[in-house]
Short mmCIF file of C-alpha atoms and ligand atoms in Angstrom, two decimals:
data_model
loop_
_atom_site.label_atom_id
_atom_site.label_comp_id
_atom_site.label_asym_id
_atom_site.label_seq_id
_atom_site.Cartn_x
_atom_site.Cartn_y
_atom_site.Cartn_z
CA MET A 1 2.47 0.69 5.64
CA ASP A 2 4.01 -1.55 3.07
CA LEU A 3 7.42 -2.97 3.94
CA PHE A 4 10.35 -3.60 1.41
CA GLU A 5 11.32 -7.31 0.93
CA TYR A 6 14.37 -7.13 3.09
CA GLN A 7 12.22 -5.59 5.96
CA GLY A 8 9.72 -8.16 5.30
CA LYS A 9 12.32 -10.98 5.65
CA GLN A 10 13.72 -9.27 8.81
CA TYR A 11 10.05 -9.34 10.12
CA PHE A 12 9.61 -12.88 9.04
CA ALA A 13 12.74 -13.82 10.90
CA ARG A 14 11.34 -12.63 14.27
CA PHE A 15 8.54 -15.32 13.84
CA ASP A 16 11.15 -17.95 13.13
CA ILE A 17 10.16 -18.21 9.38
CA PRO A 18 13.18 -19.35 7.54
CA VAL A 19 14.89 -17.16 5.05
CA SER A 20 18.20 -16.85 3.32
CA PRO A 21 20.98 -15.06 5.07
CA GLY A 22 21.70 -11.61 3.34
CA ASP A 23 21.91 -7.98 4.00
CA LYS A 24 20.74 -4.79 2.53
CA ALA A 25 23.28 -2.57 0.33
CA ASP A 26 23.01 0.89 -1.10
CA THR A 27 26.38 0.76 -2.83
CA VAL A 28 28.34 -1.67 -4.91
CA GLU A 29 31.07 -2.04 -2.19
CA GLU A 30 28.22 -2.81 0.35
CA ALA A 31 26.77 -5.39 -2.00
CA LEU A 32 30.28 -6.97 -2.04
CA ALA A 33 30.43 -7.01 1.62
CA ALA A 34 26.99 -8.54 2.07
CA ALA A 35 27.78 -11.21 -0.66
CA GLU A 36 30.89 -12.23 1.19
CA ALA A 37 29.13 -12.54 4.58
CA ALA A 38 26.12 -14.38 2.74
CA GLY A 39 28.49 -16.92 0.87
CA TYR A 40 28.46 -17.36 -2.90
CA PRO A 41 26.40 -17.87 -4.96
CA VAL A 42 24.30 -15.07 -4.13
CA VAL A 43 21.31 -13.33 -5.77
CA VAL A 44 21.15 -9.59 -5.96
CA LYS A 45 17.72 -8.05 -5.48
CA ALA A 46 16.39 -4.68 -6.23
CA GLN A 47 14.45 -3.30 -3.23
CA VAL A 48 11.38 -1.71 -4.96
CA GLN A 49 7.72 -2.03 -3.76
CA VAL A 50 6.43 -3.49 -6.95
CA GLY A 51 6.02 -7.19 -8.30
CA GLY A 52 7.72 -8.59 -11.39
CA ARG A 53 11.36 -7.39 -10.34
CA GLY A 54 12.81 -10.57 -11.96
CA LYS A 55 11.38 -9.85 -15.59
CA ALA A 56 12.47 -6.15 -15.23
CA GLY A 57 16.09 -7.07 -14.67
CA GLY A 58 16.04 -6.33 -10.90
CA ILE A 59 16.99 -9.86 -9.81
CA LYS A 60 20.25 -11.41 -10.84
CA LEU A 61 22.28 -14.38 -9.47
CA ALA A 62 26.14 -14.02 -9.09
CA ASP A 63 28.80 -16.54 -8.64
CA ASN A 64 31.60 -14.36 -7.65
CA ALA A 65 32.60 -10.64 -6.88
CA ASP A 66 32.97 -9.61 -10.51
CA GLU A 67 29.27 -10.67 -11.09
CA VAL A 68 28.11 -8.82 -7.85
CA ARG A 69 29.90 -5.82 -8.96
CA THR A 70 28.29 -5.84 -12.37
CA HIS A 71 24.70 -6.58 -11.20
CA ALA A 72 24.89 -4.38 -8.37
CA GLY A 73 26.17 -1.53 -10.51
CA ASN A 74 23.49 -2.30 -13.05
CA ILE A 75 20.47 -2.66 -10.66
CA LEU A 76 21.13 0.38 -8.62
CA GLY A 77 19.45 3.24 -10.18
CA LEU A 78 17.61 0.95 -12.61
CA ASP A 79 13.79 2.28 -13.15
CA ILE A 80 11.35 -0.50 -12.48
CA LYS A 81 7.69 0.54 -13.53
CA GLY A 82 8.47 4.02 -12.25
CA HIS A 83 10.31 2.77 -9.01
CA VAL A 84 14.01 4.00 -9.20
CA VAL A 85 16.25 1.12 -7.30
CA LYS A 86 18.10 2.94 -4.32
CA ARG A 87 18.71 -0.13 -2.17
CA LEU A 88 19.60 -3.78 -2.79
CA TRP A 89 19.15 -7.01 -0.80
CA VAL A 90 21.87 -9.43 -1.34
CA GLU A 91 21.41 -12.99 -0.09
CA HIS A 92 22.71 -16.42 -0.38
CA ALA A 93 21.19 -18.11 -3.60
CA SER A 94 18.80 -20.82 -3.05
CA ASP A 95 18.45 -24.17 -5.16
CA ILE A 96 14.87 -24.22 -6.27
CA GLU A 97 12.90 -27.61 -6.69
CA ASP A 98 9.54 -26.15 -6.47
CA GLU A 99 7.64 -22.67 -5.81
CA TYR A 100 4.49 -22.01 -3.82
CA TYR A 101 2.34 -19.24 -2.97
CA ALA A 102 1.05 -18.54 0.66
CA SER A 103 -0.82 -15.49 2.05
CA PHE A 104 -2.75 -14.13 4.84
CA THR A 105 -5.06 -10.91 4.52
CA LEU A 106 -7.93 -9.47 6.09
CA ASP A 107 -11.34 -10.17 4.49
CA ARG A 108 -13.27 -7.23 5.64
CA ALA A 109 -16.67 -8.34 4.16
CA ALA A 110 -16.35 -11.78 6.04
CA LYS A 111 -14.87 -10.18 9.03
CA LYS A 112 -12.26 -12.94 9.23
CA HIS A 113 -8.67 -13.64 8.04
CA LEU A 114 -8.27 -15.12 4.54
CA PHE A 115 -5.60 -17.52 3.95
CA MET A 116 -4.73 -18.57 0.36
CA LEU A 117 -2.32 -21.33 -0.63
CA SER A 118 -1.30 -22.73 -4.04
CA ALA A 119 1.16 -25.25 -5.33
CA GLN A 120 1.59 -22.74 -8.34
CA GLY A 121 3.89 -20.12 -6.92
CA GLY A 122 6.40 -17.79 -8.41
CA VAL A 123 3.91 -16.07 -10.62
CA GLU A 124 1.46 -13.34 -9.88
CA ILE A 125 -1.46 -15.02 -7.82
CA GLU A 126 -3.98 -12.79 -9.96
CA ALA A 127 -2.86 -14.80 -13.16
CA VAL A 128 -3.35 -18.20 -11.33
CA ALA A 129 -6.73 -17.07 -10.15
CA GLU A 130 -7.74 -16.26 -13.60
CA SER A 131 -6.17 -19.43 -15.40
CA ASP A 132 -6.57 -22.15 -12.93
CA PRO A 133 -8.89 -20.73 -9.87
CA ASP A 134 -8.95 -24.24 -8.32
CA ALA A 135 -5.35 -24.42 -7.90
CA ILE A 136 -5.64 -21.96 -4.89
CA VAL A 137 -6.99 -23.16 -1.67
CA LYS A 138 -8.96 -20.45 0.06
CA LEU A 139 -9.64 -20.72 3.92
CA HIS A 140 -11.29 -18.11 6.26
CA ILE A 141 -9.54 -18.18 9.77
CA ASP A 142 -11.61 -17.18 12.58
CA PRO A 143 -9.18 -14.71 14.50
CA VAL A 144 -10.45 -16.15 17.68
CA VAL A 145 -9.51 -19.74 17.07
CA GLY A 146 -6.36 -19.15 14.90
CA LEU A 147 -4.52 -21.59 12.62
CA ASP A 148 -3.31 -25.00 14.00
CA ALA A 149 -0.74 -27.23 12.52
CA ALA A 150 -3.40 -29.82 11.39
CA THR A 151 -5.46 -27.35 9.63
CA ALA A 152 -2.35 -25.88 7.92
CA ARG A 153 -1.23 -29.42 6.81
CA GLN A 154 -4.57 -30.22 5.49
CA ALA A 155 -4.65 -27.02 3.40
CA ALA A 156 -1.30 -27.92 2.04
CA VAL A 157 -2.73 -31.47 1.20
CA ASP A 158 -5.62 -29.76 -0.46
CA ALA A 159 -3.43 -27.49 -2.61
CA ARG A 160 -1.57 -30.47 -3.85
CA ILE A 161 1.72 -29.60 -2.49
CA PRO A 162 3.89 -32.72 -2.65
CA GLU A 163 4.40 -34.99 0.13
CA LYS A 164 7.94 -34.19 1.00
CA ALA A 165 7.01 -30.34 1.40
CA LEU A 166 4.11 -30.86 3.38
CA ASP A 167 5.63 -30.67 7.07
CA GLY A 168 7.82 -27.76 6.14
CA THR A 169 4.97 -25.90 4.40
CA ALA A 170 2.54 -26.45 7.39
CA ASP A 171 5.11 -25.21 9.86
CA ILE A 172 5.75 -22.00 7.99
CA LEU A 173 2.18 -21.48 7.61
CA VAL A 174 1.56 -21.50 11.47
CA LYS A 175 4.52 -19.24 11.71
CA LEU A 176 3.03 -16.98 9.03
CA TYR A 177 -0.19 -16.71 10.58
CA ARG A 178 1.40 -15.85 13.87
CA CYS A 179 3.46 -13.16 12.16
CA PHE A 180 0.20 -11.89 10.40
CA SER A 181 -1.97 -11.77 13.76
CA GLU A 182 0.52 -11.00 16.45
CA GLY A 183 2.64 -8.82 14.09
CA ASP A 184 -0.31 -6.66 13.21
CA CYS A 185 -0.16 -7.28 9.24
CA ASP A 186 -2.81 -6.24 6.94
CA LEU A 187 -0.90 -8.64 4.51
CA ALA A 188 1.67 -11.47 4.97
CA GLU A 189 2.62 -12.91 1.56
CA ILE A 190 5.22 -15.33 0.49
CA ASN A 191 5.73 -15.82 -3.14
CA PRO A 192 7.37 -18.05 -3.81
CA LEU A 193 7.65 -20.25 -0.92
CA ILE A 194 10.13 -22.75 -2.31
CA LEU A 195 11.21 -26.26 -1.69
CA LYS A 196 14.85 -26.86 -1.96
CA PRO A 197 16.17 -30.06 -3.14
CA THR A 198 17.31 -30.84 0.44
CA GLY A 199 13.50 -31.07 1.28
CA GLU A 200 13.83 -27.54 3.39
CA VAL A 201 10.89 -25.28 2.64
CA HIS A 202 11.79 -21.45 2.86
CA ALA A 203 10.47 -18.10 2.20
CA LEU A 204 12.43 -16.71 -0.99
CA ASP A 205 10.41 -13.24 -1.03
CA ALA A 206 8.33 -11.38 1.34
CA LYS A 207 5.50 -9.04 1.08
CA VAL A 208 4.43 -7.33 4.18
CA THR A 209 1.69 -4.71 4.81
CA LEU A 210 1.68 -3.47 8.37
CA ASP A 211 -1.61 -2.08 10.09
CA ALA A 212 -0.89 1.47 10.76
CA ASN A 213 -3.73 1.35 13.16
CA ALA A 214 -1.58 -0.87 15.48
CA SER A 215 1.46 1.38 15.31
CA PHE A 216 0.84 2.48 18.79
CA ARG A 217 1.80 -0.93 20.19
CA HIS A 218 4.99 -1.34 17.88
CA PRO A 219 7.43 1.37 18.79
CA GLU A 220 10.08 -0.69 16.91
CA TRP A 221 8.09 0.30 13.55
CA ALA A 222 9.35 3.57 13.89
CA GLU A 223 12.34 2.59 11.58
CA TYR A 224 10.06 1.90 8.71
CA ALA A 225 8.73 5.32 8.76
CA GLU A 226 12.24 6.50 7.39
CA THR A 227 12.03 4.39 4.28
CA GLU A 228 8.11 4.59 3.86
CA GLU A 229 7.36 5.39 0.00
CA LEU A 230 4.63 8.06 0.30
CA ASP A 231 3.95 9.88 -2.85
CA GLU A 232 4.85 13.54 -2.81
CA ARG A 233 1.21 14.60 -2.28
CA GLU A 234 0.85 12.17 0.40
CA ARG A 235 4.07 13.39 2.02
CA LEU A 236 2.73 17.13 1.86
CA ALA A 237 -0.54 16.07 3.31
CA LYS A 238 1.16 14.35 6.25
CA THR A 239 2.96 17.56 7.27
CA HIS A 240 -0.41 19.15 7.50
CA ASP A 241 -1.93 16.23 9.49
CA LEU A 242 -4.50 15.73 6.77
CA GLN A 243 -6.42 12.43 6.21
CA TYR A 244 -5.27 12.22 2.66
CA ILE A 245 -4.88 9.36 0.04
CA GLY A 246 -3.53 10.16 -3.52
CA LEU A 247 -5.51 8.64 -6.33
CA ASP A 248 -4.89 8.94 -10.05
CA GLY A 249 -7.99 10.93 -11.43
CA THR A 250 -8.66 14.61 -12.24
CA VAL A 251 -11.27 15.82 -9.62
CA GLY A 252 -9.87 17.00 -6.36
CA ILE A 253 -12.04 16.04 -3.42
CA ILE A 254 -12.57 17.71 -0.11
CA ALA A 255 -15.23 16.52 2.25
CA ASN A 256 -15.95 16.54 6.12
CA GLY A 257 -16.06 12.95 7.34
CA ALA A 258 -14.67 9.83 5.94
CA GLY A 259 -18.09 8.41 5.04
CA LEU A 260 -18.92 11.51 3.16
CA ALA A 261 -15.61 11.63 1.46
CA MET A 262 -16.09 8.08 0.30
CA SER A 263 -19.51 8.65 -1.03
CA THR A 264 -18.03 11.66 -2.96
CA LEU A 265 -15.74 9.46 -4.72
CA ASP A 266 -18.52 7.15 -5.60
CA VAL A 267 -20.59 10.05 -6.91
CA VAL A 268 -17.99 11.41 -8.97
CA ASN A 269 -17.44 7.98 -10.30
CA GLN A 270 -20.91 7.60 -11.12
CA VAL A 271 -21.37 10.83 -13.11
CA GLY A 272 -18.39 9.66 -15.25
CA GLY A 273 -15.55 11.24 -13.51
CA SER A 274 -12.48 10.11 -11.43
CA ALA A 275 -11.25 11.36 -8.09
CA ALA A 276 -7.67 12.67 -7.67
CA ASN A 277 -7.77 11.83 -4.06
CA PHE A 278 -9.48 11.08 -0.89
CA LEU A 279 -9.43 13.95 1.63
CA ASP A 280 -11.46 14.13 4.98
CA ILE A 281 -11.08 17.41 6.67
CA GLY A 282 -12.99 16.02 9.61
CA GLY A 283 -15.00 18.61 11.75
CA GLY A 284 -12.56 21.35 11.79
CA ALA A 285 -13.08 23.00 8.57
CA ASN A 286 -11.70 26.16 9.64
CA ALA A 287 -9.44 28.50 7.38
CA ASP A 288 -6.25 26.84 8.22
CA VAL A 289 -7.36 23.36 7.56
CA MET A 290 -9.07 24.57 4.44
CA ALA A 291 -6.05 26.39 3.18
CA ALA A 292 -3.80 23.19 3.83
CA ALA A 293 -6.38 20.97 2.04
CA LEU A 294 -6.57 23.22 -0.94
CA GLU A 295 -2.65 23.58 -1.06
CA VAL A 296 -2.17 19.69 -1.03
CA ILE A 297 -4.91 19.48 -3.90
CA ASN A 298 -3.32 22.27 -5.71
CA PHE A 299 0.05 20.52 -5.76
CA ASP A 300 -1.65 17.70 -7.68
CA GLN A 301 -0.69 18.34 -11.41
CA ASN A 302 -3.52 16.02 -12.48
CA VAL A 303 -6.19 18.14 -10.66
CA SER A 304 -8.61 20.01 -13.18
CA SER A 305 -11.31 20.77 -10.70
CA ILE A 306 -12.01 20.64 -7.14
CA PHE A 307 -15.20 19.37 -5.54
CA ILE A 308 -15.76 20.58 -1.87
CA ASN A 309 -18.54 18.70 -0.27
CA ILE A 310 -19.55 19.66 3.05
CA PHE A 311 -22.45 18.37 5.16
CA GLY A 312 -22.59 20.58 8.36
CA GLY A 313 -23.48 18.84 11.48
CA ILE A 314 -20.94 20.16 14.37
CA THR A 315 -19.26 21.81 11.49
CA ARG A 316 -21.13 24.98 10.71
CA GLY A 317 -21.75 26.12 7.22
CA GLU A 318 -20.55 29.88 7.96
CA GLU A 319 -17.30 28.57 9.26
CA VAL A 320 -16.78 26.43 6.18
CA ALA A 321 -17.45 29.41 3.88
CA LYS A 322 -15.31 31.81 6.02
CA GLY A 323 -12.48 29.41 5.87
CA ILE A 324 -12.77 28.88 2.07
CA VAL A 325 -12.88 32.77 1.49
CA GLU A 326 -9.61 33.11 3.55
CA ALA A 327 -8.00 30.01 2.14
CA LEU A 328 -8.62 31.41 -1.28
CA GLY A 329 -6.65 34.61 -0.37
CA ARG A 330 -3.70 32.48 0.51
CA VAL A 331 -3.59 29.90 -2.01
CA ASP A 332 -3.31 30.63 -5.69
CA LEU A 333 -5.49 27.76 -7.24
CA ARG A 334 -4.96 26.37 -10.74
CA ALA A 335 -8.50 24.74 -10.88
CA PRO A 336 -12.17 25.75 -10.26
CA ILE A 337 -14.04 25.07 -7.22
CA VAL A 338 -17.65 23.46 -6.99
CA ILE A 339 -18.98 23.64 -3.48
CA ARG A 340 -22.05 21.76 -2.26
CA LEU A 341 -22.60 23.30 1.29
CA ASP A 342 -25.53 21.74 3.13
CA GLY A 343 -26.65 21.30 6.81
CA THR A 344 -26.09 23.32 9.78
CA ASN A 345 -25.93 26.99 8.83
CA ALA A 346 -25.66 26.08 4.97
CA GLU A 347 -27.45 29.27 4.04
CA GLU A 348 -25.58 31.84 6.01
CA GLY A 349 -22.40 30.01 4.55
CA ARG A 350 -23.74 30.22 0.86
CA GLN A 351 -24.52 33.93 1.60
CA ILE A 352 -20.76 34.48 2.78
CA LEU A 353 -19.38 32.89 -0.42
CA ALA A 354 -21.65 35.05 -2.49
CA ASP A 355 -20.65 38.17 -0.72
CA ALA A 356 -17.09 37.42 -1.19
CA GLY A 357 -17.35 38.44 -4.65
CA ILE A 358 -15.38 35.42 -6.02
CA PRO A 359 -15.78 35.04 -9.84
CA GLU A 360 -18.00 32.10 -10.93
CA SER A 361 -15.14 30.91 -12.86
CA LYS A 362 -13.33 30.18 -9.64
CA LEU A 363 -16.07 29.17 -7.43
CA ARG A 364 -19.74 28.09 -7.83
CA SER A 365 -22.13 26.50 -5.50
CA GLU A 366 -24.53 23.79 -6.45
CA PRO A 367 -27.58 22.84 -4.26
CA THR A 368 -26.95 18.97 -4.23
CA MET A 369 -24.18 16.52 -4.16
CA LEU A 370 -25.25 14.96 -7.37
CA ASP A 371 -25.44 18.45 -9.25
CA ALA A 372 -21.92 19.44 -7.79
CA ALA A 373 -20.40 16.31 -9.04
CA ARG A 374 -21.77 16.70 -12.33
CA ALA A 375 -20.49 20.17 -12.51
CA ALA A 376 -17.13 19.13 -10.99
CA VAL A 377 -16.72 16.41 -13.54
CA ALA A 378 -17.66 18.72 -16.61
CA LEU A 379 -15.22 21.19 -15.43
CA ALA A 380 -12.44 18.66 -15.18
CA LYS A 381 -13.10 17.32 -18.62
CA ASN A 382 -13.00 20.80 -20.16
P1 GDP B 1 9.29 -10.73 -7.68
O1 GDP B 1 9.45 -11.19 -9.18
O2 GDP B 1 9.54 -9.36 -7.84
O3 GDP B 1 8.19 -11.13 -6.98
O4 GDP B 1 10.72 -11.40 -7.05
P2 GDP B 1 10.88 -12.73 -6.20
O5 GDP B 1 11.76 -12.43 -5.04
O6 GDP B 1 9.69 -13.42 -6.05
O7 GDP B 1 11.87 -13.49 -7.29
C1 GDP B 1 11.39 -13.68 -8.52
C2 GDP B 1 12.20 -15.01 -9.03
O8 GDP B 1 13.53 -14.99 -9.05
C3 GDP B 1 11.66 -16.31 -8.26
O9 GDP B 1 10.57 -16.91 -8.51
C4 GDP B 1 12.93 -17.23 -8.74
O10 GDP B 1 12.49 -17.90 -9.71
C5 GDP B 1 14.05 -16.15 -8.84
N1 GDP B 1 14.92 -16.07 -7.52
C6 GDP B 1 14.91 -15.28 -6.73
N2 GDP B 1 15.69 -15.77 -5.74
C7 GDP B 1 16.55 -16.81 -6.26
C8 GDP B 1 17.35 -17.70 -5.93
O11 GDP B 1 18.00 -17.57 -4.73
N3 GDP B 1 17.77 -18.75 -6.73
C9 GDP B 1 17.24 -18.91 -7.77
N4 GDP B 1 17.68 -20.00 -8.48
N5 GDP B 1 16.35 -18.22 -8.29
C10 GDP B 1 15.75 -17.08 -7.46
MN1 MN B 2 7.77 -12.55 -5.62
#
């Protein structure tokens, strides 16, 4: 679950990571009140979950109430890369002497936490990685050992962060790691981490992704659900309790089991197509689940064909087939289905589909996953 900057900063504050005083604002009036409370000069910041807000006109400094009124009015409603600004964060403006980058993420391949630090902050880290990869210090952290102050300080030295910012940076890194690990984040990123002329170091931006698997031990996260930015397809899928992730391709995918669903995405990609979604219907491929899955896929305007990939284990082929036949009676699909049905009682299942008299233009069966992927991709391209 991705947090907005203001939520990320509030999360940081719980771990004593220094941030500027500020408040959120949904209207110009609220922005004025927030500015008053933070103290001028202030910075008015668009709250959207996309980078490069500054360049898009979503971040403006204001010296007085008139400027806040102008900027807040302009930024509210602004479209930043497809995200419409509904909320602002207004904080006391900082003097910036230097900008750094710091982040903790999970490196799944290494089974460790990945710590990245650079003295080149304030720009996209991907750009730094491309132009000057040596400017990024990367360190794996063993979650059992954690990150101590000495290691953090040495990393800052290695990243060529100036002497006067070393202690402040090391202190924040240790706190940011605590935020990341104890706070159950998938990502905790500060870009930029700034050095002020006074010598203080502090977080000017916050990018936090919470690990939804840990939500059971964070009842306080419930408040984030209200502002969570799901796409409309994902919102619909959630109402049906489906394990769905929206993607931007044209082949709608339904599979049973997360592993098979991911393999299905790979095979569709391998034969030159692109998946519109990930959708795992699990073991319960009955008519209700199938109808819900088809409804969500049908809602996606980019879908031009649907690939149902079922390997029956506990899930039985004839139940899947009955589910599909019944679901087709309930949902009026725009796109044709290609199904690969294998495993337990697959033959019975295929027979049920054949007997249902569904025209070939609406549903066809293919013997293997690869054949089905080819057929679905060909249909999507027509
Ligand atoms: P992003 O571009 O969407 O990641 O937004 P950031 O919060 O990182 O801000 C982008 C840039 O705006 C920063 O790198 C700063 O250069 C500038 N900026 C943001 N807040 C302040 C501030 O308080 N004072 C000054 N002088 N510049 C700021
Ligand atoms: Mn930033």
